mmCIF file of C-alpha atoms in Angstrom:
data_model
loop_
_atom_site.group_PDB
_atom_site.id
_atom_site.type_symbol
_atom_site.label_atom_id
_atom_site.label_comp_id
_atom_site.label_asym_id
_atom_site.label_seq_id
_atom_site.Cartn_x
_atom_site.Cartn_y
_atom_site.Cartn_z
ATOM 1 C CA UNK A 1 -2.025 30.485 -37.764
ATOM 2 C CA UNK A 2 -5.264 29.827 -35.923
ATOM 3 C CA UNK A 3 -4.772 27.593 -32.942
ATOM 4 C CA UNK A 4 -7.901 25.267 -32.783
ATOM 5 C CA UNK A 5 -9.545 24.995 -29.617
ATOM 6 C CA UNK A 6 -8.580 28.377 -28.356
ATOM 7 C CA UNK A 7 -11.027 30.466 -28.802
ATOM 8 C CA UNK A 8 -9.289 32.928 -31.060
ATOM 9 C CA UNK A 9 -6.594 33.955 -33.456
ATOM 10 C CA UNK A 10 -2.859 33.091 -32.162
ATOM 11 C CA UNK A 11 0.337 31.939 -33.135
ATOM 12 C CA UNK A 12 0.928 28.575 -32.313
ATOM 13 C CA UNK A 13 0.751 25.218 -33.466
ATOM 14 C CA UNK A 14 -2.430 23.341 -34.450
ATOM 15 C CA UNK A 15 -3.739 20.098 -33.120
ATOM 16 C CA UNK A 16 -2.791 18.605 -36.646
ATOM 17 C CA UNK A 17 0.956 19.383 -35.532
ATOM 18 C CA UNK A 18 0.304 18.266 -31.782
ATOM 19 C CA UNK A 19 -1.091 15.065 -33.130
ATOM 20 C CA UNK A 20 1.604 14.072 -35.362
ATOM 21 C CA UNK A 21 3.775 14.757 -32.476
ATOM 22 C CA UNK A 22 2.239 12.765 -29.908
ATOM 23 C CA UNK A 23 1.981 9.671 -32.677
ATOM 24 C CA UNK A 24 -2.255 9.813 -32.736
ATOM 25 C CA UNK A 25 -5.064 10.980 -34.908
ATOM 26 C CA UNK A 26 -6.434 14.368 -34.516
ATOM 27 C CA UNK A 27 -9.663 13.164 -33.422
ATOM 28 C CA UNK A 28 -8.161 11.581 -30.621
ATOM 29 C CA UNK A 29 -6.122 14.646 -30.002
ATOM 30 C CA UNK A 30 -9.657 17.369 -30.068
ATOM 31 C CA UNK A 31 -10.612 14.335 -27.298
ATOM 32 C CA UNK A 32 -7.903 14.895 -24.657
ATOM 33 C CA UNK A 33 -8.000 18.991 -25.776
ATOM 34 C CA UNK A 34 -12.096 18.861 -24.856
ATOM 35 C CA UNK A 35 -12.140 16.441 -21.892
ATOM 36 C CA UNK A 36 -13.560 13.358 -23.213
ATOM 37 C CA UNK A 37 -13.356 10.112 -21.141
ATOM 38 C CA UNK A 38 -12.976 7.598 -24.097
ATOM 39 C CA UNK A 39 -9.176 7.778 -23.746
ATOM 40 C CA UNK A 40 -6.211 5.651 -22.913
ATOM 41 C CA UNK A 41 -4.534 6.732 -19.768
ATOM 42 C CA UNK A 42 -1.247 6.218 -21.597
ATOM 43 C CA UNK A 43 -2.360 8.224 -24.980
ATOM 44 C CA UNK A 44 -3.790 11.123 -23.044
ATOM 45 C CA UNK A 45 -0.070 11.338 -21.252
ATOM 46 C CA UNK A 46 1.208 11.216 -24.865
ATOM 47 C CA UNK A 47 -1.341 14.059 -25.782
ATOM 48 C CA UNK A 48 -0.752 15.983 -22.718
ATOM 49 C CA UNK A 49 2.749 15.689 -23.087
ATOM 50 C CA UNK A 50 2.952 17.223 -26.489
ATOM 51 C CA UNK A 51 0.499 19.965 -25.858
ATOM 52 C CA UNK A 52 2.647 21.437 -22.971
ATOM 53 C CA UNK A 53 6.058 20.783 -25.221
ATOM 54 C CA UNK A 54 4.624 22.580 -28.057
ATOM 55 C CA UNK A 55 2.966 25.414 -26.050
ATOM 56 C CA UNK A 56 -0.334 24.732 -27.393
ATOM 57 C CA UNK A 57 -2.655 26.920 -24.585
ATOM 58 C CA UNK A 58 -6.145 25.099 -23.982
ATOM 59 C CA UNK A 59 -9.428 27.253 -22.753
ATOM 60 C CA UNK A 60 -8.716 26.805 -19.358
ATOM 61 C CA UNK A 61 -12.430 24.743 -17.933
ATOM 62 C CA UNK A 62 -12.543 26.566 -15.116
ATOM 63 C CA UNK A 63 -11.888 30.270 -13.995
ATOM 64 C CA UNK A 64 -12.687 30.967 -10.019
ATOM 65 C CA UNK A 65 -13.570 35.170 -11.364
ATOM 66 C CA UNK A 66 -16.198 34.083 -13.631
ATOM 67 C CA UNK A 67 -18.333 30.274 -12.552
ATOM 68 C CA UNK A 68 -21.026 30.299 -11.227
ATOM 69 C CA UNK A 69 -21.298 29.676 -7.664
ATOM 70 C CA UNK A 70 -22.156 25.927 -8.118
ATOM 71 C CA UNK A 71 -20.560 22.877 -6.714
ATOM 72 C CA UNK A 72 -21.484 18.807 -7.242
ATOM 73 C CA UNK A 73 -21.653 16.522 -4.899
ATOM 74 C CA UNK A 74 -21.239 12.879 -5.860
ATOM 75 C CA UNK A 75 -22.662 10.178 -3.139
ATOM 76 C CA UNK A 76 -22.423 6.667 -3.700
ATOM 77 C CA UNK A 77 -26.199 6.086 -2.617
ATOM 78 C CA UNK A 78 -28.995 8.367 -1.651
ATOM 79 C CA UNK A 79 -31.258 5.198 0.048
ATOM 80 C CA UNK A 80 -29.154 5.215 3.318
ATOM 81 C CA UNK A 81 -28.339 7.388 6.363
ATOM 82 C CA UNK A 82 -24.651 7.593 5.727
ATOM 83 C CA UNK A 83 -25.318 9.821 2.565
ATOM 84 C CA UNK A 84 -27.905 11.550 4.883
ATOM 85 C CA UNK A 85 -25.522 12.579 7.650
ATOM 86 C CA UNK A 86 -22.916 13.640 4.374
ATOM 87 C CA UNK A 87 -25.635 15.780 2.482
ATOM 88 C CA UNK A 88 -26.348 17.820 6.249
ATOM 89 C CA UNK A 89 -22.900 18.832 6.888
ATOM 90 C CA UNK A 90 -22.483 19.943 3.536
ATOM 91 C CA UNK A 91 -25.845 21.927 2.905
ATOM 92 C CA UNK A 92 -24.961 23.743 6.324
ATOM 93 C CA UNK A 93 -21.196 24.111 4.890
ATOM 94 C CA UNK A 94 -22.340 25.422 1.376
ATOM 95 C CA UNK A 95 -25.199 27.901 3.139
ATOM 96 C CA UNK A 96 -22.243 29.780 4.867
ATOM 97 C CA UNK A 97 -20.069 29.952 2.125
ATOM 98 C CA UNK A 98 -22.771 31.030 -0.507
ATOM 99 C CA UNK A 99 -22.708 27.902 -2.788
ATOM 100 C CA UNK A 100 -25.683 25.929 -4.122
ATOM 101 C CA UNK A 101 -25.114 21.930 -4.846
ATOM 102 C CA UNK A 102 -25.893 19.783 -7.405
ATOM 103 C CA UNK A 103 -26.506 15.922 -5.951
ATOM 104 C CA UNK A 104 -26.094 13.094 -7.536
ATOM 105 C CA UNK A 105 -25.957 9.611 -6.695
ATOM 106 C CA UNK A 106 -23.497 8.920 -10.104
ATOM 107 C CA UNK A 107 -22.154 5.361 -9.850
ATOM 108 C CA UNK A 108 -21.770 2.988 -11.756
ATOM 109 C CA UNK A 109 -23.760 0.029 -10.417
ATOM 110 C CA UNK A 110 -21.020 -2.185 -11.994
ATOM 111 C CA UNK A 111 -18.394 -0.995 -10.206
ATOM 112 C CA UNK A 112 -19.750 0.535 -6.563
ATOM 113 C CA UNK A 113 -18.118 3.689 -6.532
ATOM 114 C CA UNK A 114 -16.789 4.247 -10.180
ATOM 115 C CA UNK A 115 -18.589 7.453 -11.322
ATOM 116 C CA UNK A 116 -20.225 6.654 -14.526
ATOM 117 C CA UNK A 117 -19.041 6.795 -18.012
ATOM 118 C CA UNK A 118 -19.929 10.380 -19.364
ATOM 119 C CA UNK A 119 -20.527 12.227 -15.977
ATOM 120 C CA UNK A 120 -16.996 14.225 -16.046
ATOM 121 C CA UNK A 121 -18.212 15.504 -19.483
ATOM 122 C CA UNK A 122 -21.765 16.927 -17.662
ATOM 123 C CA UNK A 123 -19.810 18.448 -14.966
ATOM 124 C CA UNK A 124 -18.161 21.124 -17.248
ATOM 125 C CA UNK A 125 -21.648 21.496 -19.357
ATOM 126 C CA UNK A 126 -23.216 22.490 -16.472
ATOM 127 C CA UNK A 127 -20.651 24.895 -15.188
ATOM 128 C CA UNK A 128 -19.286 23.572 -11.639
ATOM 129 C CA UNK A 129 -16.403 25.064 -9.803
ATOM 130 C CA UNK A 130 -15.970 22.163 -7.287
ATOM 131 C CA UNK A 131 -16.601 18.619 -6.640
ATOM 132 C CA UNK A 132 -16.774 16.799 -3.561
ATOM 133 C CA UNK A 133 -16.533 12.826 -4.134
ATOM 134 C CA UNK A 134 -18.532 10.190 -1.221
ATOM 135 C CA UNK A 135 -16.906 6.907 -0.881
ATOM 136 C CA UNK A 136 -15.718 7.398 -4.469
ATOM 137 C CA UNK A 137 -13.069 5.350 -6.629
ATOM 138 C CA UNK A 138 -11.748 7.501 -9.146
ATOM 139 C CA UNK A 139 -9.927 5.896 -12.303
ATOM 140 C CA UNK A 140 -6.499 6.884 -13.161
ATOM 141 C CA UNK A 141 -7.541 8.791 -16.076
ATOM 142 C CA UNK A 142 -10.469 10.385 -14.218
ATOM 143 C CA UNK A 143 -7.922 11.855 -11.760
ATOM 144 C CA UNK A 144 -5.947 12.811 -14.999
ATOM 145 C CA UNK A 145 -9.073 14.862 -16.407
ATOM 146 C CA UNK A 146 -9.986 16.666 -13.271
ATOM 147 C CA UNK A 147 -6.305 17.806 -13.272
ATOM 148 C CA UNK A 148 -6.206 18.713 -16.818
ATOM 149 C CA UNK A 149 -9.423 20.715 -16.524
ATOM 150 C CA UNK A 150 -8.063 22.402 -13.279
ATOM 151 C CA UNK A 151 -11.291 21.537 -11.358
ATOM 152 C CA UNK A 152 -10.692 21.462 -7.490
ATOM 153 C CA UNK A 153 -11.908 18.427 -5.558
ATOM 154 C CA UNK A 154 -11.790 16.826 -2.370
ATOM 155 C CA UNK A 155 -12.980 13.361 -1.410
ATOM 156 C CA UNK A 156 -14.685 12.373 1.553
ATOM 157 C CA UNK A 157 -13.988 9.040 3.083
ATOM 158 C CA UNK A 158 -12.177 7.846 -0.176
ATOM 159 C CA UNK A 159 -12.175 4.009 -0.977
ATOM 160 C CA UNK A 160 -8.769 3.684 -1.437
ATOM 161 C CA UNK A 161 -5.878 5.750 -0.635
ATOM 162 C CA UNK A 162 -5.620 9.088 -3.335
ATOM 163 C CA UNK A 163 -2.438 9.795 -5.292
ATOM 164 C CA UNK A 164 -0.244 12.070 -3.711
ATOM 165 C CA UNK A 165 -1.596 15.560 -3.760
ATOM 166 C CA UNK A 166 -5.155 14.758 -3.744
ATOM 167 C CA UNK A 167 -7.284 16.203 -0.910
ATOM 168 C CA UNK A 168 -9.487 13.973 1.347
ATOM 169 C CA UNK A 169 -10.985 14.118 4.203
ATOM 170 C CA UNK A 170 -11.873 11.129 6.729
ATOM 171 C CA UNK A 171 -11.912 9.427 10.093
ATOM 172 C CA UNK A 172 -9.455 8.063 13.038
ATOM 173 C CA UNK A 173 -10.412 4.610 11.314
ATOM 174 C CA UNK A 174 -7.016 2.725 13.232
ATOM 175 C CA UNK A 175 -8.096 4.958 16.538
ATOM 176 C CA UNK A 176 -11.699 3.628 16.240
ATOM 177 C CA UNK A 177 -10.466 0.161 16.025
ATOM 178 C CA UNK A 178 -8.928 0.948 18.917
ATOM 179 C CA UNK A 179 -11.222 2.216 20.811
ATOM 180 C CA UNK A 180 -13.651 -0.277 20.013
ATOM 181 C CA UNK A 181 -11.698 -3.296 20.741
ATOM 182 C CA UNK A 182 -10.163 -1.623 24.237
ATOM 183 C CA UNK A 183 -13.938 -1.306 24.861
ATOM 184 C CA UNK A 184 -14.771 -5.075 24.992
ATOM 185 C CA UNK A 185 -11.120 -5.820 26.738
ATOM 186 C CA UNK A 186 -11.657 -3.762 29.334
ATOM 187 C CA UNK A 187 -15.012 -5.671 30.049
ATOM 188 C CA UNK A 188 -13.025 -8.842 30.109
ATOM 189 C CA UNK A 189 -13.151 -10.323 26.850
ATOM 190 C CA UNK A 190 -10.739 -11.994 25.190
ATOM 191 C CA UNK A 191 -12.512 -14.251 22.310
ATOM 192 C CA UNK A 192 -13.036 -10.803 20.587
ATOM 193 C CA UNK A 193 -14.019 -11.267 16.755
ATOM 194 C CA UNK A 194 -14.455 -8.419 13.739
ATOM 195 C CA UNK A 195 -16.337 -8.219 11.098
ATOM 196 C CA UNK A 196 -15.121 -6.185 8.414
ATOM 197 C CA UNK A 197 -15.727 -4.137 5.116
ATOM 198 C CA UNK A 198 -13.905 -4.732 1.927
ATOM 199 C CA UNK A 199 -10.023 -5.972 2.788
ATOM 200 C CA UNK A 200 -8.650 -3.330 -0.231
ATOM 201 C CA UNK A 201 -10.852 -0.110 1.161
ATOM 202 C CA UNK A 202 -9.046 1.961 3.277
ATOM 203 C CA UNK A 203 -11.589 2.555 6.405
ATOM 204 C CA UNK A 204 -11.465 -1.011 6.892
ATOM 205 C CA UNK A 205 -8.098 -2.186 6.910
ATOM 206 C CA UNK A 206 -7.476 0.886 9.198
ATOM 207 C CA UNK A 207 -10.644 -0.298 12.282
ATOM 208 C CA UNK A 208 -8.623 -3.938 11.203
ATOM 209 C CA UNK A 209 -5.375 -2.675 12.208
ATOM 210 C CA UNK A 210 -6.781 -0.802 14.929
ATOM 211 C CA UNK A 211 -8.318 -3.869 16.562
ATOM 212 C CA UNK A 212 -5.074 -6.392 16.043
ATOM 213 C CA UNK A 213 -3.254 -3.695 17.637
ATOM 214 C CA UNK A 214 -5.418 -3.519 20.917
ATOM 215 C CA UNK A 215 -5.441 -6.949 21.041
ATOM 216 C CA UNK A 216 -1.728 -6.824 20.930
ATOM 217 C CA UNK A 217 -1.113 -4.135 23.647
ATOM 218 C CA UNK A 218 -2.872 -6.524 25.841
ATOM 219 C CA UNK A 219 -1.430 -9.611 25.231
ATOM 220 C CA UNK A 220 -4.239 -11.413 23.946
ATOM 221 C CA UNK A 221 -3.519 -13.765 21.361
ATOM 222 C CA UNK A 222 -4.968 -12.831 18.152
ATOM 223 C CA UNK A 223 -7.329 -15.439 15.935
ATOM 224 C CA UNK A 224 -7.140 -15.494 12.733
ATOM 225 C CA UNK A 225 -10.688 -17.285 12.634
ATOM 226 C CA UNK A 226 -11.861 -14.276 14.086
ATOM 227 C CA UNK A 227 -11.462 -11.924 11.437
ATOM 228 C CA UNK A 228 -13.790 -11.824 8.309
ATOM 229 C CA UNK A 229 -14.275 -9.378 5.511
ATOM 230 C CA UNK A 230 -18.714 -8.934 4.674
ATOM 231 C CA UNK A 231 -17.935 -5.919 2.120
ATOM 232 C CA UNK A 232 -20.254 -3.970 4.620
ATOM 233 C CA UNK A 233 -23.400 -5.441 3.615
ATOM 234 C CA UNK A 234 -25.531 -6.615 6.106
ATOM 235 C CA UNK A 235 -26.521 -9.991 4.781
ATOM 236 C CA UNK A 236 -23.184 -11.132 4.826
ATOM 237 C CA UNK A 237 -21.953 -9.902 8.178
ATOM 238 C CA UNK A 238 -25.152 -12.310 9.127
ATOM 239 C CA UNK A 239 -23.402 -15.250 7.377
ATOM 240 C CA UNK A 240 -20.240 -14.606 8.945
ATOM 241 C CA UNK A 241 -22.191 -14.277 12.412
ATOM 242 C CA UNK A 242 -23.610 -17.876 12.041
ATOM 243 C CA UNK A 243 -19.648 -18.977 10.737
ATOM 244 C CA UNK A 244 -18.402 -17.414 13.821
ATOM 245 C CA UNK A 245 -20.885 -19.288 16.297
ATOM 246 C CA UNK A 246 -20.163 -22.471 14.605
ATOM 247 C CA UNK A 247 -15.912 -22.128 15.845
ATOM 248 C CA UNK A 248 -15.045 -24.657 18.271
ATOM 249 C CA UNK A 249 -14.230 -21.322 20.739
ATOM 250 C CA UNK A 250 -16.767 -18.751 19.076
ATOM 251 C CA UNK A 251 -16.404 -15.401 20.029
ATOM 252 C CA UNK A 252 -17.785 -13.945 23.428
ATOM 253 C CA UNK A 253 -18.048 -9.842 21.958
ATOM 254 C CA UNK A 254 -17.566 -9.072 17.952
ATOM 255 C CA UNK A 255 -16.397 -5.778 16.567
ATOM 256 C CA UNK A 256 -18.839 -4.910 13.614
ATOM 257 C CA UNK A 257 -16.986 -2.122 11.524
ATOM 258 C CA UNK A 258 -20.550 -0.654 10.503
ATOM 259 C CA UNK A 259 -23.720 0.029 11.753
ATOM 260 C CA UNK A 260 -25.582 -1.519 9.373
ATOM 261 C CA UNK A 261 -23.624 -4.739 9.626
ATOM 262 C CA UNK A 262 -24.288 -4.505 13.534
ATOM 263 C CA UNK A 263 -28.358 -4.954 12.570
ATOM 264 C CA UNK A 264 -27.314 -8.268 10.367
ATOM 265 C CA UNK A 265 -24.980 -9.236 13.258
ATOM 266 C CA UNK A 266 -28.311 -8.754 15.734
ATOM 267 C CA UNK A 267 -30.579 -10.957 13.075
ATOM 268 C CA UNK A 268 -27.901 -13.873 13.164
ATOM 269 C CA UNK A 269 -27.864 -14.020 17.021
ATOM 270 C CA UNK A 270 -31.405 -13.828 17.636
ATOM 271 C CA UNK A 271 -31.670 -17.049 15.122
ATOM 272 C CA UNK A 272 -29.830 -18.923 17.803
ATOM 273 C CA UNK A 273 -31.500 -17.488 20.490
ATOM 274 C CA UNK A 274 -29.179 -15.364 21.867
ATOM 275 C CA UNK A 275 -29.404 -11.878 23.928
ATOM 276 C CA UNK A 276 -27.389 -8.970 23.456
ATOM 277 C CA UNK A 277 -25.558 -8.594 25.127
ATOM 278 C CA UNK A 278 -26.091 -10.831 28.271
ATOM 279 C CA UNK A 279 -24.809 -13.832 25.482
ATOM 280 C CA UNK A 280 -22.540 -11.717 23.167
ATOM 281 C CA UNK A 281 -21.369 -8.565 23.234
ATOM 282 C CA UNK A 282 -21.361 -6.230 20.030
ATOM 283 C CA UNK A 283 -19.900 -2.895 19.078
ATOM 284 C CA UNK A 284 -20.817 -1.085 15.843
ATOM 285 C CA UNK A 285 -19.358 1.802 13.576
ATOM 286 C CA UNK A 286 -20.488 4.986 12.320
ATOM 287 C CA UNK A 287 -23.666 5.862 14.886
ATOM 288 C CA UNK A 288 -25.891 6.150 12.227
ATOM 289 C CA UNK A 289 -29.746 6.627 13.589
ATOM 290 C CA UNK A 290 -30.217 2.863 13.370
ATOM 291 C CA UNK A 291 -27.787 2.295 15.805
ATOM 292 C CA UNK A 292 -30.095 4.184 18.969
ATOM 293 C CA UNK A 293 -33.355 2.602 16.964
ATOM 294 C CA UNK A 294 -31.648 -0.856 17.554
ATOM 295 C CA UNK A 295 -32.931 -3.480 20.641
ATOM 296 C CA UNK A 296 -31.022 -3.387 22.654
ATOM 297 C CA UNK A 297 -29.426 0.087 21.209
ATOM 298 C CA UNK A 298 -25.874 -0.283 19.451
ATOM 299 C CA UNK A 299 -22.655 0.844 21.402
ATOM 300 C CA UNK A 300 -20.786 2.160 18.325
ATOM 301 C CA UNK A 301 -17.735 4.050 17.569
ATOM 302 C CA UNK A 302 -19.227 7.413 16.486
ATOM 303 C CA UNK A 303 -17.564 8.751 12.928
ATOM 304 C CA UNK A 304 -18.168 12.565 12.518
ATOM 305 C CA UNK A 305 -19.796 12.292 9.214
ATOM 306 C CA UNK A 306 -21.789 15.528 8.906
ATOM 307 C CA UNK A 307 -18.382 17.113 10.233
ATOM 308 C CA UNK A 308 -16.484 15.407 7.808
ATOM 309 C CA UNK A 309 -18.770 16.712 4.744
ATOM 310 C CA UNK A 310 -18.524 20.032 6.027
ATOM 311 C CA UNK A 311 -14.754 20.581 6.741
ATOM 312 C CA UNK A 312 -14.713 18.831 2.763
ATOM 313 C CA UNK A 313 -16.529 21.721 1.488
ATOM 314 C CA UNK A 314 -14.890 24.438 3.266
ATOM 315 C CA UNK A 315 -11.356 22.636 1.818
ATOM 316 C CA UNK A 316 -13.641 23.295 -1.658
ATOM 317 C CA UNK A 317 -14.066 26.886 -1.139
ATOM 318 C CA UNK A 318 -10.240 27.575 -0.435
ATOM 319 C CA UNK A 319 -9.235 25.662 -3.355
ATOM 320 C CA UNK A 320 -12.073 27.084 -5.160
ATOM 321 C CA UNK A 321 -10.343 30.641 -3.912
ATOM 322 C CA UNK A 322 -6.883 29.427 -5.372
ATOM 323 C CA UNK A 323 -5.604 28.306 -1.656
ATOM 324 C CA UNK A 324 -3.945 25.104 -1.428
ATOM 325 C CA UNK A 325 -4.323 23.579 2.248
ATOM 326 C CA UNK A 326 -1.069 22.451 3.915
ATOM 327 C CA UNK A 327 -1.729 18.853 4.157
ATOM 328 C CA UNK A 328 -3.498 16.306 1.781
ATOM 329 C CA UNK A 329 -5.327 14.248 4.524
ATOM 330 C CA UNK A 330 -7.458 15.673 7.373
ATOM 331 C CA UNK A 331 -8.648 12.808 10.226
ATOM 332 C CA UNK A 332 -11.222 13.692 12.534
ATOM 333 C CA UNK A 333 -11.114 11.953 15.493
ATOM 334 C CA UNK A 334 -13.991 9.141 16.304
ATOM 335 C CA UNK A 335 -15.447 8.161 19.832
ATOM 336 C CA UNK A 336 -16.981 5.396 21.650
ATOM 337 C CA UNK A 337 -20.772 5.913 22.103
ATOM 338 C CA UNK A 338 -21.533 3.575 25.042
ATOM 339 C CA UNK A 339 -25.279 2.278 24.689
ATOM 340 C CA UNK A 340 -26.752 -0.987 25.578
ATOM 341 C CA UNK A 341 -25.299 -4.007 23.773
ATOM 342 C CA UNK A 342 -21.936 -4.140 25.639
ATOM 343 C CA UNK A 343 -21.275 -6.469 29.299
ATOM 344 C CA UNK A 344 -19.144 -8.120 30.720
ATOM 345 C CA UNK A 345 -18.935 -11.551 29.033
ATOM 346 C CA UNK A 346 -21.224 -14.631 30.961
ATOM 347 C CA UNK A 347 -19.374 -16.960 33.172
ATOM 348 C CA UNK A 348 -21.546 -20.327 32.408
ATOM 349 C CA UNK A 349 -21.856 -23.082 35.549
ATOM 350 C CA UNK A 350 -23.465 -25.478 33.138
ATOM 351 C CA UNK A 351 -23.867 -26.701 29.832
ATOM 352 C CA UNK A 352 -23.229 -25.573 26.508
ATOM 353 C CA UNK A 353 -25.901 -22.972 26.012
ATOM 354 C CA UNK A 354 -28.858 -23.529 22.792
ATOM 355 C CA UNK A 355 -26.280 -20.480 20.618
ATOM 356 C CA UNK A 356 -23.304 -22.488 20.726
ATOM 357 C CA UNK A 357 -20.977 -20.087 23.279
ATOM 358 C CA UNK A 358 -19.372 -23.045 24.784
ATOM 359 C CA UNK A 359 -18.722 -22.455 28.502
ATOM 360 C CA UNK A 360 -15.316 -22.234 30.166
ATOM 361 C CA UNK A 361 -14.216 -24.662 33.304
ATOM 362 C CA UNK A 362 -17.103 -25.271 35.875
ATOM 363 C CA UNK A 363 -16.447 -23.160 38.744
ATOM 364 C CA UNK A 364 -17.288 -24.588 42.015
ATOM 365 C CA UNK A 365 -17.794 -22.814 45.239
ATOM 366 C CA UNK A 366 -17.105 -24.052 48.602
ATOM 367 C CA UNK A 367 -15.374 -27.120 46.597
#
């Protein structure tokens, strides 16, 4: 009996048979058995299922002796410096090791960080043995293919938190939050806001948790009006800027959990005339190259990005080689880069300044 799909003459049951047992029609069957996309989490279970219970053997997609020495690597944007600092560590990574990469910036601009429809399919046409995801957000059943195909991966900076055994590699996001927030206490502020990314993505909850806990080790009361989400877009942190400086206490210092917020965070105070940072204090995240080019430059909480690309694709190559690494989650460890937009916060004499920091009792000396 000829098994279809094998490549060659062996006992063994057909796809007809494997169908039938799985409840489906063959076409949908040939689907799961060639990798297509276009199926039902729960029917390719079904599928997969009854191929393994029937001992039906499928070309294996991927064979370390015999692909080429190719990998893809899948940013979410190639019109920023965050993908920038990403594609550096991993050309140096992939020169060392002997591997050329294929870019791509393959999302779905539907659904930020969903690769598109199709692209799984490409990356067996064109003969991979790897692929690193950027700020990705994988679907069930695309985790599903990449395991049924036996293709290694590793994502960098993930969205939201893998399933168990998945590799990924990423920051000291609750440390940075940390760090950030001890930054501006041990200044003396205490009205401390942050602006955030996305509440679901994991970076962001983690510099969240980070700052609520500093403020908590130091027994400042946390605000609840101090904390908004902008989805890391820059426009938005702006809006929430202007929100913030419109409280009846607004903030004295704000943690910005990106760089690029920072800049909209910089536009929205200069609109009320303040200075950076003899008005308000601001820390960033990431030390992206905007972050020195900024006036007055950005004190930021520097993520090792290129680093983090790089020890990504070296995780690659051993899984690549058949290794598995111990763990499933490597953190590299951020750091506060101290620049200019961080003081001490202003003790006002007088009236309410033209930005709206309201001032705190008059001090008088020599009563």
């Amino acid at each position: 009996m000829v098994r279809a799909g094998s490549g060659g003459v062996a006992s063994g049951p057909t796809l007809a048979v494997v169908a039938r047992e799985a409840g489906v029609s063959v076409p949908t069957a040939s689907k799961v058995v060639n990798g297509r996309e276009d199926v039902a989490p729960e029917t390719r279970r079904r599928v997969t299922e009854a191929l393994d219970r029937l001992g039906y053997v499928r070309r294996p997609r991927y064979d370390a002796s015999k692909a080429p020495r190719l990998v893809d690597l899948i940013v979410h944007s190639l019109d920023c410096s965050w993908s920038g600092a990403v594609l550096h560590g991993v050309e140096e990574a992939a020169y060392d090791a002997g591997l050329e990469v294929v870019v791509s910036a393959g999302l779905n601009r539907t659904r930020v960080g969903r690769p598109e429809r199709g692209w799984l399919d490409k990356l067996v046409a064109r003969g991979s043995s790897g692929v690193l995801f950027n700020l990705a957000e994988l679907t069930e059943s695309q985790y599903a293919w990449l395991e049924q195909h036996r293709i290694p991966f590793v994502m960098i900076d993930p969205v939201l938190e893998p399933p168990p055994g998945v590799v990924s590699v990423g920051a000291a996001n609750w440390q940075g939050g940390v760090t950030a927030t001890e930054h501006l206490l041990s200044l003396g502020h205490e009205r401390i806001a942050v602006i955030a990314g996305q509440r679901r993505k994991q970076c962001s909850s983690g510099r969240v948790a980070g700052y609520r806990s500093a403020l908590a080790s130091a027994g400042v009361r946390h605000r609840a009006e101090y904390v908004r989400h902008a989805g890391f877009d820059p426009a938005v942190a702006h809006h929430h800027m202007l929100e913030l400086l419109d409280l009846p206490e607004p903030p004295t210092a704000v943690f910005v959990c990106s760089d690029a917020m920072a800049l909209g965070v910089y536009e929205a105070l200069a609109e009320r005339g303040l200075r950076v940072p003899d008005d308000i204090s601001v820390v960033g995240f990431d030390d992206l190259p905007e972050a020195r080019w900024a006036t007055p430059a950005l004190t930021t909480v520097r993520q090792p990005l290129s680093e983090m690309a790089a020890t990504a694709l070296r995780l690659l190559v051993r899984m690549m080689n058949g290794d598995r690494p111990e763990g499933t989650r490597t953190e590299l460890s951020t750091r506060l880069i101290e620049r200019a937009s961080t003081a001490p916060p202003r003790v006002w004499s007088g009236a309410r300044p033209v930005g709206g920091i309201p001032a705190p009792a008059r001090v008088v000396i020599g009563g």
